[in-house]
Coordinates of C-alpha atoms in Angstrom, one line a residue:
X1 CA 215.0 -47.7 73.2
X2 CA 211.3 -47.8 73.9
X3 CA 208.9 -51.0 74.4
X4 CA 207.2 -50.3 70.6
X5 CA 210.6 -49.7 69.1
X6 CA 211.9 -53.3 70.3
X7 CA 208.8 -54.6 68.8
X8 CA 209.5 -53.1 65.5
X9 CA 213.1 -54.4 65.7
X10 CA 212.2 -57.9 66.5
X11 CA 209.4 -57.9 64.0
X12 CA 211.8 -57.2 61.5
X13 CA 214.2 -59.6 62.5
X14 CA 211.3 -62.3 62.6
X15 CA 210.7 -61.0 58.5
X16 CA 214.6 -61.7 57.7
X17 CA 214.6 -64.9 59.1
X18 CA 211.6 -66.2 57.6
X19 CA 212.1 -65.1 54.1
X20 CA 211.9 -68.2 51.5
X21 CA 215.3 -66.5 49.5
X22 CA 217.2 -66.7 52.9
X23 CA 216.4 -70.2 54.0
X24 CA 217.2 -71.2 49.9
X25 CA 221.1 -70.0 50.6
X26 CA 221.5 -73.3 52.8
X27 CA 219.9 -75.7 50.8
X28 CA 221.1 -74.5 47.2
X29 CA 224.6 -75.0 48.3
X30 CA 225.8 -78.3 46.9
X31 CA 226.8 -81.2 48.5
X32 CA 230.5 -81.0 48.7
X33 CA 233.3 -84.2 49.8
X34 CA 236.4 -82.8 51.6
X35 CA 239.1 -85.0 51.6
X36 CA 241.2 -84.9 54.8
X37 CA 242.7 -88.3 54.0
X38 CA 246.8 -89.1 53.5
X39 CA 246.4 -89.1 49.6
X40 CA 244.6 -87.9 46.4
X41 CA 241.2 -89.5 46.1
X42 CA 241.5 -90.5 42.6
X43 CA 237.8 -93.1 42.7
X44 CA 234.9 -92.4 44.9
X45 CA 231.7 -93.8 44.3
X46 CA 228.6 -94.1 46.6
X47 CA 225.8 -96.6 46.9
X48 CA 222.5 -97.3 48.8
X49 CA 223.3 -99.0 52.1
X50 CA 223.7 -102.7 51.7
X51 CA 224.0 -102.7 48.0
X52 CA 226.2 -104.3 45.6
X53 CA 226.2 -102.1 42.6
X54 CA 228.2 -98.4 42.9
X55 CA 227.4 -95.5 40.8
X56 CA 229.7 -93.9 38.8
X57 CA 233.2 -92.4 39.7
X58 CA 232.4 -88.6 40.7
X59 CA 235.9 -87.9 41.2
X60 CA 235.1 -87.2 36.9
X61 CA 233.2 -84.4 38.6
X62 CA 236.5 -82.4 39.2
X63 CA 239.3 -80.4 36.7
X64 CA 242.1 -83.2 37.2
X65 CA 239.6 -86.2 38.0
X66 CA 240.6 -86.4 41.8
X67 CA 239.8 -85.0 44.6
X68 CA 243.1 -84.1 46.2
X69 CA 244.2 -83.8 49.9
X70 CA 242.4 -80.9 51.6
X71 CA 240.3 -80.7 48.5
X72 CA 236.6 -79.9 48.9
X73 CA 234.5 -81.9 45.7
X74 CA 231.1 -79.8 44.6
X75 CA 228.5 -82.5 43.5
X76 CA 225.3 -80.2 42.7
X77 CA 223.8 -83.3 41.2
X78 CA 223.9 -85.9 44.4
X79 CA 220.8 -86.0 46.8
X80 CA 220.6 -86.0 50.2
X81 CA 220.9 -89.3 52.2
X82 CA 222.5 -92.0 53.6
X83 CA 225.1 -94.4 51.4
X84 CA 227.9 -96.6 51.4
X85 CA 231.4 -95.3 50.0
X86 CA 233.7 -97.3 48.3
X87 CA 237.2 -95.0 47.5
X88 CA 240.2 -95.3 45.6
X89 CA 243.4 -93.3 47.0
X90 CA 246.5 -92.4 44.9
X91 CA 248.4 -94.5 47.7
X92 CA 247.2 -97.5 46.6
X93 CA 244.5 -98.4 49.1
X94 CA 241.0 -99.3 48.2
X95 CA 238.4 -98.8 51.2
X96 CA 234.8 -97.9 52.2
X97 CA 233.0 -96.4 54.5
X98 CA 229.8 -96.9 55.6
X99 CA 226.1 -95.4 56.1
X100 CA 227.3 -92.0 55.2
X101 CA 225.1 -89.6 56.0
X102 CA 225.1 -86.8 53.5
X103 CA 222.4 -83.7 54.5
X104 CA 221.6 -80.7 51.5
X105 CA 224.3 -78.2 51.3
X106 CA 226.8 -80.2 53.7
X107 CA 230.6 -80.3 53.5
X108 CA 231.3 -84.0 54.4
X109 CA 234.8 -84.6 55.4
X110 CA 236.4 -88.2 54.7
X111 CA 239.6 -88.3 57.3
X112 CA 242.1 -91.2 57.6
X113 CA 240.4 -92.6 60.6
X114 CA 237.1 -93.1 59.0
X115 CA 238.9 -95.2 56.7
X116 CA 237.4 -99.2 57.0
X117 CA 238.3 -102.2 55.0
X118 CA 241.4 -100.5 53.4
X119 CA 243.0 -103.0 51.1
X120 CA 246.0 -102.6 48.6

C-alpha cells in the first residue's frame, strides 16, 4: 500500500475512534455487581465512606430479590464512586467491604476473600 493510502486508512481509524456514539457504548453500560461469593447475596446496600446510614437494599433491583452466586446485578441508577458495602448472604453471614471503588459501566466482582467483618 502507498504512503497516501496509509494516511487515509489511519485518518479513518482516528474518525472511528473519536466518534461521541462510540465512546457512549462504555459509559451507558450500567454498573453491574457480580457475585463470586459462597452464597446468594440476598441484602446489599452501599454508603459513602465513613457513614453510618446505608441506602436501600438493591438486591430489590433483581427478578428473585438476590443476587445469586455467579450472578451479575445491573444497577442503571447507581453513580460512579467510591462506598462502603454492607452485605447480607443466604449463609447467614453479615459483612462489609470497604472504599469500593465503582467506575461507569464497570462489572465489580465481590469474591469470598474480599469478605471483612463477616458476622453470623
Amino acid at each position: 500500500m502507498k504512503r497516501g493510502a496509509w494516511s487515509v486508512v489511519l485518518a479513518g481509524c482516528a474518525a472511528l475512534a473519536a466518534h461521541p456514539a462510540l465512546a457512549e457504548t462504555k459509559a451507558a453500560k450500567p454498573i453491574r455487581i457480580w457475585n463470586l461469593t459462597a452464597s446468594t447475596v440476598t441484602d446489599f446496600r452501599l454508603a459513602k465512606p465513613g457513614a453510618v446510614d446505608f441506602g436501600t437494599n438493591l438486591t430489590l433491583e433483581d427478578d428473585d430479590k438476590s443476587i445469586e452466586v455467579d450472578e451479575r446485578l445491573k444497577l442503571p441508577k447507581l453513580e460512579p464512586g467510591v462506598y462502603d458495602a454492607k452485605l447480607t448472604l443466604k449463609d447467614g453471614r453479615s459483612c462489609r467491604l470497604d472504599a469500593l471503588t465503582i467506575a461507569a459501566g464497570a462489572v465489580v466482582s465481590i469474591e469470598e476473600k474480599d469478605l471483612r467483618a463477616c458476622a453470623k
